[in-house]
C-alpha atoms as an extended CHARMM CRD file, in Angstrom:
* protein
*
       279  EXT
         1         1  UNK       CA            -24.9120000000      -79.5740000000       -9.9880000000  PROA      1               0.0000000000
         2         2  UNK       CA            -26.3150000000      -80.8740000000      -12.3890000000  PROA      2               0.0000000000
         3         3  UNK       CA            -29.2940000000      -83.2990000000      -11.0850000000  PROA      3               0.0000000000
         4         4  UNK       CA            -27.7660000000      -86.4270000000      -12.6500000000  PROA      4               0.0000000000
         5         5  UNK       CA            -25.1310000000      -85.8410000000      -11.6010000000  PROA      5               0.0000000000
         6         6  UNK       CA            -26.6160000000      -84.8220000000       -7.4850000000  PROA      6               0.0000000000
         7         7  UNK       CA            -28.1950000000      -88.6540000000       -8.3630000000  PROA      7               0.0000000000
         8         8  UNK       CA            -24.8780000000      -90.1660000000       -9.2160000000  PROA      8               0.0000000000
         9         9  UNK       CA            -23.6750000000      -88.7770000000       -5.1380000000  PROA      9               0.0000000000
        10        10  UNK       CA            -26.0780000000      -90.1860000000       -3.7200000000  PROA      10              0.0000000000
        11        11  UNK       CA            -26.0590000000      -93.5230000000       -5.1420000000  PROA      11              0.0000000000
        12        12  UNK       CA            -22.1160000000      -93.6290000000       -4.1070000000  PROA      12              0.0000000000
        13        13  UNK       CA            -22.9210000000      -92.4300000000       -1.1390000000  PROA      13              0.0000000000
        14        14  UNK       CA            -25.4710000000      -95.7210000000       -0.8280000000  PROA      14              0.0000000000
        15        15  UNK       CA            -23.7050000000      -97.8490000000       -2.4530000000  PROA      15              0.0000000000
        16        16  UNK       CA            -25.9950000000      -98.8600000000       -5.5790000000  PROA      16              0.0000000000
        17        17  UNK       CA            -23.5540000000      -99.0850000000       -8.2640000000  PROA      17              0.0000000000
        18        18  UNK       CA            -25.2850000000      -96.3610000000      -10.7450000000  PROA      18              0.0000000000
        19        19  UNK       CA            -25.9700000000      -97.1450000000      -14.2490000000  PROA      19              0.0000000000
        20        20  UNK       CA            -24.6250000000      -94.7180000000      -17.6090000000  PROA      20              0.0000000000
        21        21  UNK       CA            -26.2860000000      -95.4230000000      -20.0000000000  PROA      21              0.0000000000
        22        22  UNK       CA            -28.9230000000      -93.2460000000      -20.4720000000  PROA      22              0.0000000000
        23        23  UNK       CA            -31.2470000000      -92.4830000000      -23.3810000000  PROA      23              0.0000000000
        24        24  UNK       CA            -31.4650000000      -89.5100000000      -24.3040000000  PROA      24              0.0000000000
        25        25  UNK       CA            -35.6630000000      -89.5350000000      -23.5860000000  PROA      25              0.0000000000
        26        26  UNK       CA            -33.5360000000      -89.9310000000      -19.4530000000  PROA      26              0.0000000000
        27        27  UNK       CA            -31.3050000000      -87.5020000000      -19.2030000000  PROA      27              0.0000000000
        28        28  UNK       CA            -31.5890000000      -85.4190000000      -15.6740000000  PROA      28              0.0000000000
        29        29  UNK       CA            -32.2190000000      -88.5700000000      -12.5890000000  PROA      29              0.0000000000
        30        30  UNK       CA            -33.0080000000      -86.7700000000       -9.4090000000  PROA      30              0.0000000000
        31        31  UNK       CA            -36.4710000000      -85.0030000000      -12.4560000000  PROA      31              0.0000000000
        32        32  UNK       CA            -38.7470000000      -87.9060000000      -11.8790000000  PROA      32              0.0000000000
        33        33  UNK       CA            -42.9320000000      -87.8380000000      -12.7030000000  PROA      33              0.0000000000
        34        34  UNK       CA            -44.2310000000      -88.7440000000       -9.4520000000  PROA      34              0.0000000000
        35        35  UNK       CA            -47.2590000000      -91.3210000000       -9.1510000000  PROA      35              0.0000000000
        36        36  UNK       CA            -49.0400000000      -90.7550000000       -5.2210000000  PROA      36              0.0000000000
        37        37  UNK       CA            -49.6090000000      -94.7650000000       -4.7520000000  PROA      37              0.0000000000
        38        38  UNK       CA            -53.4140000000      -94.6390000000       -3.6550000000  PROA      38              0.0000000000
        39        39  UNK       CA            -53.0160000000      -90.5280000000       -2.5030000000  PROA      39              0.0000000000
        40        40  UNK       CA            -51.1590000000      -92.3060000000       -0.1520000000  PROA      40              0.0000000000
        41        41  UNK       CA            -50.9040000000      -94.8340000000        2.5390000000  PROA      41              0.0000000000
        42        42  UNK       CA            -49.7490000000      -93.6180000000        5.6800000000  PROA      42              0.0000000000
        43        43  UNK       CA            -50.1760000000      -94.1290000000        9.2810000000  PROA      43              0.0000000000
        44        44  UNK       CA            -52.9920000000      -91.4180000000       10.1670000000  PROA      44              0.0000000000
        45        45  UNK       CA            -53.8850000000      -91.0690000000        6.3290000000  PROA      45              0.0000000000
        46        46  UNK       CA            -56.0180000000      -94.1530000000        4.9320000000  PROA      46              0.0000000000
        47        47  UNK       CA            -55.4810000000      -94.5670000000        1.5780000000  PROA      47              0.0000000000
        48        48  UNK       CA            -58.2580000000      -93.8570000000       -1.5270000000  PROA      48              0.0000000000
        49        49  UNK       CA            -59.8070000000      -91.1840000000        0.8510000000  PROA      49              0.0000000000
        50        50  UNK       CA            -60.3290000000      -87.5190000000       -0.4580000000  PROA      50              0.0000000000
        51        51  UNK       CA            -57.0520000000      -86.1750000000        2.8400000000  PROA      51              0.0000000000
        52        52  UNK       CA            -54.9710000000      -88.9800000000        1.2720000000  PROA      52              0.0000000000
        53        53  UNK       CA            -55.2420000000      -87.3070000000       -2.2070000000  PROA      53              0.0000000000
        54        54  UNK       CA            -55.1300000000      -83.6620000000       -1.1590000000  PROA      54              0.0000000000
        55        55  UNK       CA            -51.9390000000      -84.5840000000        0.9850000000  PROA      55              0.0000000000
        56        56  UNK       CA            -50.2530000000      -85.8600000000       -1.7500000000  PROA      56              0.0000000000
        57        57  UNK       CA            -51.2260000000      -82.9140000000       -3.7650000000  PROA      57              0.0000000000
        58        58  UNK       CA            -49.7670000000      -80.1690000000       -1.5290000000  PROA      58              0.0000000000
        59        59  UNK       CA            -46.4950000000      -82.5430000000       -1.8280000000  PROA      59              0.0000000000
        60        60  UNK       CA            -46.1060000000      -82.1390000000       -5.7830000000  PROA      60              0.0000000000
        61        61  UNK       CA            -46.8080000000      -85.4580000000       -6.4220000000  PROA      61              0.0000000000
        62        62  UNK       CA            -47.5840000000      -84.9670000000      -10.8760000000  PROA      62              0.0000000000
        63        63  UNK       CA            -50.3130000000      -88.1220000000      -10.7900000000  PROA      63              0.0000000000
        64        64  UNK       CA            -52.6230000000      -89.3800000000       -8.7260000000  PROA      64              0.0000000000
        65        65  UNK       CA            -53.0370000000      -93.2650000000       -8.3270000000  PROA      65              0.0000000000
        66        66  UNK       CA            -56.2820000000      -95.1000000000       -8.2420000000  PROA      66              0.0000000000
        67        67  UNK       CA            -57.9410000000      -98.6980000000       -8.4680000000  PROA      67              0.0000000000
        68        68  UNK       CA            -61.3430000000      -98.9520000000       -9.1000000000  PROA      68              0.0000000000
        69        69  UNK       CA            -64.2240000000     -101.1560000000       -8.7080000000  PROA      69              0.0000000000
        70        70  UNK       CA            -67.7430000000     -102.1060000000       -8.5610000000  PROA      70              0.0000000000
        71        71  UNK       CA            -70.7590000000     -101.4480000000       -6.6090000000  PROA      71              0.0000000000
        72        72  UNK       CA            -73.9640000000     -103.6640000000       -6.9150000000  PROA      72              0.0000000000
        73        73  UNK       CA            -76.0320000000     -102.8700000000       -9.0960000000  PROA      73              0.0000000000
        74        74  UNK       CA            -79.3850000000     -101.6450000000       -7.9350000000  PROA      74              0.0000000000
        75        75  UNK       CA            -81.6900000000      -98.6340000000       -6.9580000000  PROA      75              0.0000000000
        76        76  UNK       CA            -79.1770000000      -95.7840000000       -6.5970000000  PROA      76              0.0000000000
        77        77  UNK       CA            -79.6470000000      -93.8270000000       -9.8120000000  PROA      77              0.0000000000
        78        78  UNK       CA            -76.3820000000      -95.3100000000      -11.9410000000  PROA      78              0.0000000000
        79        79  UNK       CA            -78.3890000000      -99.3790000000      -12.1150000000  PROA      79              0.0000000000
        80        80  UNK       CA            -75.1310000000     -100.4920000000      -13.1210000000  PROA      80              0.0000000000
        81        81  UNK       CA            -73.1290000000      -99.8380000000       -9.7360000000  PROA      81              0.0000000000
        82        82  UNK       CA            -71.1250000000      -97.1860000000       -9.5810000000  PROA      82              0.0000000000
        83        83  UNK       CA            -67.2500000000      -96.7350000000       -9.7980000000  PROA      83              0.0000000000
        84        84  UNK       CA            -65.5870000000      -96.4270000000       -6.2780000000  PROA      84              0.0000000000
        85        85  UNK       CA            -61.9330000000      -96.3480000000       -6.0660000000  PROA      85              0.0000000000
        86        86  UNK       CA            -60.7470000000      -98.9010000000       -4.2500000000  PROA      86              0.0000000000
        87        87  UNK       CA            -57.8150000000     -101.8590000000       -4.7410000000  PROA      87              0.0000000000
        88        88  UNK       CA            -59.3580000000     -104.1960000000       -2.2810000000  PROA      88              0.0000000000
        89        89  UNK       CA            -62.4470000000     -106.3720000000       -3.3900000000  PROA      89              0.0000000000
        90        90  UNK       CA            -63.2510000000     -106.5720000000       -0.4800000000  PROA      90              0.0000000000
        91        91  UNK       CA            -64.5540000000     -103.7430000000        2.3670000000  PROA      91              0.0000000000
        92        92  UNK       CA            -62.7050000000     -106.2770000000        4.5970000000  PROA      92              0.0000000000
        93        93  UNK       CA            -59.6360000000     -104.6980000000        5.3640000000  PROA      93              0.0000000000
        94        94  UNK       CA            -59.8100000000     -101.0710000000        4.9560000000  PROA      94              0.0000000000
        95        95  UNK       CA            -63.1330000000     -100.2610000000        6.6860000000  PROA      95              0.0000000000
        96        96  UNK       CA            -65.5700000000     -100.6020000000        9.1910000000  PROA      96              0.0000000000
        97        97  UNK       CA            -67.7310000000     -103.3080000000        6.6410000000  PROA      97              0.0000000000
        98        98  UNK       CA            -67.1490000000     -106.2340000000        5.7180000000  PROA      98              0.0000000000
        99        99  UNK       CA            -67.9250000000     -107.9770000000        2.1140000000  PROA      99              0.0000000000
       100       100  UNK       CA            -67.0710000000     -108.0960000000       -1.4580000000  PROA      100             0.0000000000
       101       101  UNK       CA            -67.4130000000     -104.2200000000       -2.3510000000  PROA      101             0.0000000000
       102       102  UNK       CA            -69.6130000000     -105.4850000000       -6.2610000000  PROA      102             0.0000000000
       103       103  UNK       CA            -72.7140000000     -106.7410000000       -2.8780000000  PROA      103             0.0000000000
       104       104  UNK       CA            -72.7750000000     -103.8840000000       -1.1230000000  PROA      104             0.0000000000
       105       105  UNK       CA            -75.1820000000     -100.9290000000       -2.8570000000  PROA      105             0.0000000000
       106       106  UNK       CA            -73.2280000000      -97.3710000000       -2.8660000000  PROA      106             0.0000000000
       107       107  UNK       CA            -75.4530000000      -95.8500000000       -0.7130000000  PROA      107             0.0000000000
       108       108  UNK       CA            -75.0770000000      -98.0320000000        1.8680000000  PROA      108             0.0000000000
       109       109  UNK       CA            -71.3370000000      -97.3870000000        1.2660000000  PROA      109             0.0000000000
       110       110  UNK       CA            -71.8220000000      -93.9750000000        1.3150000000  PROA      110             0.0000000000
       111       111  UNK       CA            -73.6520000000      -93.6410000000        4.5240000000  PROA      111             0.0000000000
       112       112  UNK       CA            -72.1590000000      -96.6970000000        6.2480000000  PROA      112             0.0000000000
       113       113  UNK       CA            -68.7140000000      -97.9050000000        5.3060000000  PROA      113             0.0000000000
       114       114  UNK       CA            -65.7700000000      -95.6590000000        6.9240000000  PROA      114             0.0000000000
       115       115  UNK       CA            -62.4210000000      -96.5610000000        6.6690000000  PROA      115             0.0000000000
       116       116  UNK       CA            -60.1220000000      -97.6980000000        9.5660000000  PROA      116             0.0000000000
       117       117  UNK       CA            -57.8830000000      -94.7730000000        9.4420000000  PROA      117             0.0000000000
       118       118  UNK       CA            -59.2970000000      -91.6800000000       10.1970000000  PROA      118             0.0000000000
       119       119  UNK       CA            -62.9940000000      -92.8520000000        9.8610000000  PROA      119             0.0000000000
       120       120  UNK       CA            -63.6110000000      -91.2000000000        6.6040000000  PROA      120             0.0000000000
       121       121  UNK       CA            -65.8070000000      -92.4550000000        3.7380000000  PROA      121             0.0000000000
       122       122  UNK       CA            -64.4050000000      -94.3520000000        0.4730000000  PROA      122             0.0000000000
       123       123  UNK       CA            -65.0260000000      -91.9660000000       -2.9200000000  PROA      123             0.0000000000
       124       124  UNK       CA            -67.0930000000      -92.3180000000       -5.9910000000  PROA      124             0.0000000000
       125       125  UNK       CA            -64.4090000000      -92.4230000000       -9.5310000000  PROA      125             0.0000000000
       126       126  UNK       CA            -65.8140000000      -89.5110000000      -10.0810000000  PROA      126             0.0000000000
       127       127  UNK       CA            -65.3870000000      -87.8530000000       -7.2720000000  PROA      127             0.0000000000
       128       128  UNK       CA            -61.4190000000      -88.4520000000       -6.6210000000  PROA      128             0.0000000000
       129       129  UNK       CA            -61.7360000000      -86.7620000000      -11.2380000000  PROA      129             0.0000000000
       130       130  UNK       CA            -63.3120000000      -83.6240000000      -10.0160000000  PROA      130             0.0000000000
       131       131  UNK       CA            -61.0070000000      -83.2230000000       -7.4660000000  PROA      131             0.0000000000
       132       132  UNK       CA            -58.4050000000      -83.6090000000       -9.1400000000  PROA      132             0.0000000000
       133       133  UNK       CA            -59.1460000000      -81.7070000000      -12.1710000000  PROA      133             0.0000000000
       134       134  UNK       CA            -60.5150000000      -78.6150000000      -10.2210000000  PROA      134             0.0000000000
       135       135  UNK       CA            -56.0550000000      -79.7420000000       -9.5100000000  PROA      135             0.0000000000
       136       136  UNK       CA            -54.9270000000      -79.4560000000      -12.5630000000  PROA      136             0.0000000000
       137       137  UNK       CA            -53.9490000000      -82.8670000000      -11.9040000000  PROA      137             0.0000000000
       138       138  UNK       CA            -53.6500000000      -86.1910000000      -14.5290000000  PROA      138             0.0000000000
       139       139  UNK       CA            -54.2690000000      -89.7480000000      -13.0750000000  PROA      139             0.0000000000
       140       140  UNK       CA            -52.8860000000      -93.7090000000      -12.5320000000  PROA      140             0.0000000000
       141       141  UNK       CA            -55.7490000000      -95.2920000000      -13.4170000000  PROA      141             0.0000000000
       142       142  UNK       CA            -56.6980000000      -99.6460000000      -13.1560000000  PROA      142             0.0000000000
       143       143  UNK       CA            -59.8370000000     -100.8920000000      -13.3010000000  PROA      143             0.0000000000
       144       144  UNK       CA            -59.6120000000     -103.8480000000      -10.7860000000  PROA      144             0.0000000000
       145       145  UNK       CA            -62.8870000000     -106.0790000000      -11.5150000000  PROA      145             0.0000000000
       146       146  UNK       CA            -62.6380000000     -108.6890000000      -14.9460000000  PROA      146             0.0000000000
       147       147  UNK       CA            -63.8550000000     -108.7230000000      -17.1620000000  PROA      147             0.0000000000
       148       148  UNK       CA            -66.5170000000     -105.5940000000      -17.7740000000  PROA      148             0.0000000000
       149       149  UNK       CA            -69.4790000000     -105.3110000000      -19.9790000000  PROA      149             0.0000000000
       150       150  UNK       CA            -70.4540000000     -103.5500000000      -22.6910000000  PROA      150             0.0000000000
       151       151  UNK       CA            -72.4940000000     -100.9460000000      -20.1520000000  PROA      151             0.0000000000
       152       152  UNK       CA            -69.5140000000     -101.1190000000      -17.4220000000  PROA      152             0.0000000000
       153       153  UNK       CA            -66.7990000000      -99.4950000000      -20.7250000000  PROA      153             0.0000000000
       154       154  UNK       CA            -69.7260000000      -97.5130000000      -22.0660000000  PROA      154             0.0000000000
       155       155  UNK       CA            -69.8630000000      -95.9830000000      -18.0030000000  PROA      155             0.0000000000
       156       156  UNK       CA            -65.7120000000      -95.9600000000      -17.1470000000  PROA      156             0.0000000000
       157       157  UNK       CA            -64.5730000000      -93.9050000000      -20.8790000000  PROA      157             0.0000000000
       158       158  UNK       CA            -67.7700000000      -91.1030000000      -20.6390000000  PROA      158             0.0000000000
       159       159  UNK       CA            -66.4060000000      -91.4640000000      -16.9970000000  PROA      159             0.0000000000
       160       160  UNK       CA            -62.6440000000      -90.6060000000      -17.5970000000  PROA      160             0.0000000000
       161       161  UNK       CA            -62.8490000000      -89.3500000000      -21.7450000000  PROA      161             0.0000000000
       162       162  UNK       CA            -62.7380000000      -85.3040000000      -20.1160000000  PROA      162             0.0000000000
       163       163  UNK       CA            -59.5780000000      -85.2000000000      -17.8540000000  PROA      163             0.0000000000
       164       164  UNK       CA            -55.7010000000      -87.0600000000      -18.4680000000  PROA      164             0.0000000000
       165       165  UNK       CA            -56.1930000000      -90.7170000000      -18.0880000000  PROA      165             0.0000000000
       166       166  UNK       CA            -53.5610000000      -93.0780000000      -17.9330000000  PROA      166             0.0000000000
       167       167  UNK       CA            -55.4410000000      -96.8640000000      -17.6190000000  PROA      167             0.0000000000
       168       168  UNK       CA            -52.9170000000      -99.9760000000      -17.2640000000  PROA      168             0.0000000000
       169       169  UNK       CA            -53.5010000000     -103.3810000000      -16.2770000000  PROA      169             0.0000000000
       170       170  UNK       CA            -52.0890000000     -106.8680000000      -15.5250000000  PROA      170             0.0000000000
       171       171  UNK       CA            -51.6990000000     -108.5760000000      -18.4550000000  PROA      171             0.0000000000
       172       172  UNK       CA            -55.0740000000     -110.3180000000      -16.4390000000  PROA      172             0.0000000000
       173       173  UNK       CA            -56.8350000000     -107.4440000000      -17.1480000000  PROA      173             0.0000000000
       174       174  UNK       CA            -56.4260000000     -106.2360000000      -20.4810000000  PROA      174             0.0000000000
       175       175  UNK       CA            -60.3130000000     -107.5850000000      -21.8830000000  PROA      175             0.0000000000
       176       176  UNK       CA            -61.6100000000     -104.4000000000      -19.8060000000  PROA      176             0.0000000000
       177       177  UNK       CA            -58.4610000000     -101.9450000000      -20.8440000000  PROA      177             0.0000000000
       178       178  UNK       CA            -59.4540000000     -103.6740000000      -24.3100000000  PROA      178             0.0000000000
       179       179  UNK       CA            -63.3470000000     -103.1040000000      -23.8950000000  PROA      179             0.0000000000
       180       180  UNK       CA            -61.7070000000      -98.8310000000      -22.6280000000  PROA      180             0.0000000000
       181       181  UNK       CA            -59.3310000000      -98.6550000000      -25.6470000000  PROA      181             0.0000000000
       182       182  UNK       CA            -62.2260000000      -99.6050000000      -27.9540000000  PROA      182             0.0000000000
       183       183  UNK       CA            -64.0450000000      -96.9440000000      -27.1290000000  PROA      183             0.0000000000
       184       184  UNK       CA            -61.2860000000      -94.8510000000      -27.0640000000  PROA      184             0.0000000000
       185       185  UNK       CA            -60.5230000000      -95.7080000000      -30.8570000000  PROA      185             0.0000000000
       186       186  UNK       CA            -63.7980000000      -95.0030000000      -32.5790000000  PROA      186             0.0000000000
       187       187  UNK       CA            -63.5680000000      -91.5020000000      -30.7800000000  PROA      187             0.0000000000
       188       188  UNK       CA            -61.9950000000      -88.4050000000      -32.3380000000  PROA      188             0.0000000000
       189       189  UNK       CA            -62.2850000000      -86.1640000000      -29.7540000000  PROA      189             0.0000000000
       190       190  UNK       CA            -61.4260000000      -87.9970000000      -26.1320000000  PROA      190             0.0000000000
       191       191  UNK       CA            -57.3480000000      -89.8880000000      -26.3970000000  PROA      191             0.0000000000
       192       192  UNK       CA            -56.1690000000      -91.1560000000      -22.8050000000  PROA      192             0.0000000000
       193       193  UNK       CA            -52.7490000000      -93.5450000000      -23.0130000000  PROA      193             0.0000000000
       194       194  UNK       CA            -52.4040000000      -96.7700000000      -21.9170000000  PROA      194             0.0000000000
       195       195  UNK       CA            -49.9030000000      -99.5000000000      -19.9720000000  PROA      195             0.0000000000
       196       196  UNK       CA            -49.2200000000     -101.9550000000      -19.1050000000  PROA      196             0.0000000000
       197       197  UNK       CA            -48.6370000000     -103.6450000000      -15.3880000000  PROA      197             0.0000000000
       198       198  UNK       CA            -46.0110000000     -106.1520000000      -14.6160000000  PROA      198             0.0000000000
       199       199  UNK       CA            -45.2100000000     -107.8010000000      -10.9890000000  PROA      199             0.0000000000
       200       200  UNK       CA            -42.2840000000     -110.4720000000      -13.4590000000  PROA      200             0.0000000000
       201       201  UNK       CA            -42.9430000000     -113.1410000000      -11.4600000000  PROA      201             0.0000000000
       202       202  UNK       CA            -43.6180000000     -115.0610000000      -14.7270000000  PROA      202             0.0000000000
       203       203  UNK       CA            -40.8870000000     -112.9770000000      -16.1860000000  PROA      203             0.0000000000
       204       204  UNK       CA            -40.5010000000     -109.7300000000      -17.9090000000  PROA      204             0.0000000000
       205       205  UNK       CA            -42.4980000000     -108.6880000000      -20.4270000000  PROA      205             0.0000000000
       206       206  UNK       CA            -41.1360000000     -107.7160000000      -23.9580000000  PROA      206             0.0000000000
       207       207  UNK       CA            -40.7650000000     -104.6410000000      -25.8790000000  PROA      207             0.0000000000
       208       208  UNK       CA            -43.7110000000     -106.2400000000      -28.4940000000  PROA      208             0.0000000000
       209       209  UNK       CA            -46.0830000000     -107.0320000000      -25.5360000000  PROA      209             0.0000000000
       210       210  UNK       CA            -45.4050000000     -104.3420000000      -23.9010000000  PROA      210             0.0000000000
       211       211  UNK       CA            -46.1240000000     -101.5190000000      -26.6160000000  PROA      211             0.0000000000
       212       212  UNK       CA            -49.3950000000     -103.9560000000      -28.0360000000  PROA      212             0.0000000000
       213       213  UNK       CA            -50.3390000000     -102.6210000000      -24.5950000000  PROA      213             0.0000000000
       214       214  UNK       CA            -49.4940000000      -99.1640000000      -24.5930000000  PROA      214             0.0000000000
       215       215  UNK       CA            -46.5630000000      -96.6490000000      -24.5930000000  PROA      215             0.0000000000
       216       216  UNK       CA            -45.2900000000      -97.4450000000      -20.8410000000  PROA      216             0.0000000000
       217       217  UNK       CA            -44.2470000000     -100.4070000000      -18.4930000000  PROA      217             0.0000000000
       218       218  UNK       CA            -45.4370000000     -100.3850000000      -14.4590000000  PROA      218             0.0000000000
       219       219  UNK       CA            -42.6870000000     -102.3080000000      -13.9700000000  PROA      219             0.0000000000
       220       220  UNK       CA            -42.0020000000     -103.0650000000       -9.9890000000  PROA      220             0.0000000000
       221       221  UNK       CA            -38.5810000000     -102.0710000000       -8.5690000000  PROA      221             0.0000000000
       222       222  UNK       CA            -37.2390000000     -105.6670000000       -8.5090000000  PROA      222             0.0000000000
       223       223  UNK       CA            -36.9340000000     -105.5740000000      -12.1260000000  PROA      223             0.0000000000
       224       224  UNK       CA            -33.1050000000     -105.8950000000      -14.1730000000  PROA      224             0.0000000000
       225       225  UNK       CA            -31.1770000000     -102.4620000000      -15.0020000000  PROA      225             0.0000000000
       226       226  UNK       CA            -30.8720000000     -104.4130000000      -17.8610000000  PROA      226             0.0000000000
       227       227  UNK       CA            -34.3930000000     -104.6920000000      -18.8720000000  PROA      227             0.0000000000
       228       228  UNK       CA            -35.2660000000     -101.3240000000      -17.3460000000  PROA      228             0.0000000000
       229       229  UNK       CA            -32.7580000000      -99.7220000000      -19.7590000000  PROA      229             0.0000000000
       230       230  UNK       CA            -34.0320000000     -101.7540000000      -22.7970000000  PROA      230             0.0000000000
       231       231  UNK       CA            -37.3070000000     -100.6680000000      -22.4270000000  PROA      231             0.0000000000
       232       232  UNK       CA            -36.2390000000      -96.9690000000      -22.1310000000  PROA      232             0.0000000000
       233       233  UNK       CA            -33.6030000000      -97.4710000000      -25.2320000000  PROA      233             0.0000000000
       234       234  UNK       CA            -37.6040000000      -98.7910000000      -27.3350000000  PROA      234             0.0000000000
       235       235  UNK       CA            -39.0350000000      -95.1650000000      -25.7760000000  PROA      235             0.0000000000
       236       236  UNK       CA            -41.7960000000      -97.5420000000      -23.3870000000  PROA      236             0.0000000000
       237       237  UNK       CA            -41.8530000000      -95.1060000000      -19.9160000000  PROA      237             0.0000000000
       238       238  UNK       CA            -40.7090000000      -97.1850000000      -17.2660000000  PROA      238             0.0000000000
       239       239  UNK       CA            -43.1380000000      -96.3190000000      -13.9290000000  PROA      239             0.0000000000
       240       240  UNK       CA            -41.6890000000      -97.8150000000      -11.1800000000  PROA      240             0.0000000000
       241       241  UNK       CA            -43.4720000000      -99.0880000000       -8.3110000000  PROA      241             0.0000000000
       242       242  UNK       CA            -44.0230000000      -98.5230000000       -5.4360000000  PROA      242             0.0000000000
       243       243  UNK       CA            -41.7820000000      -96.7170000000       -2.9330000000  PROA      243             0.0000000000
       244       244  UNK       CA            -42.6000000000      -97.1790000000        0.8490000000  PROA      244             0.0000000000
       245       245  UNK       CA            -39.1880000000      -96.8140000000        2.5630000000  PROA      245             0.0000000000
       246       246  UNK       CA            -36.8280000000      -93.8630000000        1.8770000000  PROA      246             0.0000000000
       247       247  UNK       CA            -33.6610000000      -98.0940000000        0.2440000000  PROA      247             0.0000000000
       248       248  UNK       CA            -36.1070000000      -98.6750000000       -2.1850000000  PROA      248             0.0000000000
       249       249  UNK       CA            -36.3190000000      -94.6210000000       -3.7760000000  PROA      249             0.0000000000
       250       250  UNK       CA            -32.2520000000      -94.7890000000       -4.2360000000  PROA      250             0.0000000000
       251       251  UNK       CA            -33.2570000000      -98.5540000000       -5.6890000000  PROA      251             0.0000000000
       252       252  UNK       CA            -35.9610000000      -96.6050000000       -7.8080000000  PROA      252             0.0000000000
       253       253  UNK       CA            -33.3470000000      -93.9150000000       -9.3800000000  PROA      253             0.0000000000
       254       254  UNK       CA            -30.3970000000      -95.4770000000      -10.6460000000  PROA      254             0.0000000000
       255       255  UNK       CA            -32.7950000000      -97.5770000000      -12.1960000000  PROA      255             0.0000000000
       256       256  UNK       CA            -33.3830000000      -94.1410000000      -13.2620000000  PROA      256             0.0000000000
       257       257  UNK       CA            -37.6660000000      -94.4220000000      -14.2790000000  PROA      257             0.0000000000
       258       258  UNK       CA            -40.2760000000      -92.2240000000      -16.4500000000  PROA      258             0.0000000000
       259       259  UNK       CA            -41.4980000000      -92.2810000000      -13.1010000000  PROA      259             0.0000000000
       260       260  UNK       CA            -41.9250000000      -93.4880000000       -9.2540000000  PROA      260             0.0000000000
       261       261  UNK       CA            -45.0790000000      -94.8450000000       -7.5640000000  PROA      261             0.0000000000
       262       262  UNK       CA            -44.0040000000      -94.3420000000       -4.0530000000  PROA      262             0.0000000000
       263       263  UNK       CA            -46.7740000000      -94.4880000000       -0.3840000000  PROA      263             0.0000000000
       264       264  UNK       CA            -45.9860000000      -91.0340000000        1.2480000000  PROA      264             0.0000000000
       265       265  UNK       CA            -45.4860000000      -89.0490000000       -0.8400000000  PROA      265             0.0000000000
       266       266  UNK       CA            -44.0430000000      -86.1690000000        1.4860000000  PROA      266             0.0000000000
       267       267  UNK       CA            -41.3250000000      -88.1710000000        2.3510000000  PROA      267             0.0000000000
       268       268  UNK       CA            -41.0580000000      -89.3530000000       -1.2580000000  PROA      268             0.0000000000
       269       269  UNK       CA            -40.1690000000      -85.5780000000       -1.6460000000  PROA      269             0.0000000000
       270       270  UNK       CA            -38.3790000000      -84.7350000000        1.2700000000  PROA      270             0.0000000000
       271       271  UNK       CA            -35.5190000000      -87.5340000000        0.4360000000  PROA      271             0.0000000000
       272       272  UNK       CA            -35.4440000000      -86.1130000000       -3.7470000000  PROA      272             0.0000000000
       273       273  UNK       CA            -35.3010000000      -82.4850000000       -1.9740000000  PROA      273             0.0000000000
       274       274  UNK       CA            -31.7720000000      -83.5700000000        0.5010000000  PROA      274             0.0000000000
       275       275  UNK       CA            -30.4200000000      -85.7860000000       -1.5960000000  PROA      275             0.0000000000
       276       276  UNK       CA            -30.4280000000      -83.1200000000       -4.6260000000  PROA      276             0.0000000000
       277       277  UNK       CA            -29.5640000000      -80.2060000000       -2.0970000000  PROA      277             0.0000000000
       278       278  UNK       CA            -26.9110000000      -82.5830000000       -0.0700000000  PROA      278             0.0000000000
       279       279  UNK       CA            -24.4940000000      -83.1540000000       -3.6880000000  PROA      279             0.0000000000
């Protein structure tokens, strides 16, 4: 049975109204790109760590998601500060350390800070890129520090330009993204892609607003079906975030996205495989 029909049967079983007016770009449901949100966020795996990304790759993630921040300038070899994989502005929530990441040297974080879950080291961006490239994965990155200096923009561009990267930003952080786009435009040998991210709390951005940033949008799964459809019809790739359970999975599939951002790739893949196989 075609994946499209499998999805329809599953959605009807769950009592979710399917969307029938998909465009050619989204002809098959249940075949969405799977984005591993911070690698994985589970009770056994600490987000943004190497084991989390290894788990995502083992379970067929297509893209590895990461947030990027800078450590303190100082005596480390990279005197601009080191780019680290970390969602929060502080170390408090996920590690045994406290305070803003920008107040720490990378060498101190490396030596002293471990995640509360599984006692793991944090990662530098360059380490994530090296690992992901070695297993043939692409990356969904977001710069959390904004604004960034021109030197930081060059540092970031030089780190990512040889990788398959999609750079996303919320509207309030487009200044940082646009600095990267400027460097990208000046580099004839390397190109990445861009996306606007939106929770929709202030209204859903127009097609022209999204296309002013890139060819994709990261939208919270609360996006109305008609808005998601209008983006698809404008050839915008819709990435939906973030799936935490099977109910979220079903809501996402019903909206026929290009990609889904999930906390636990193994759980999502099991749900998707089971749903497809039961029809």
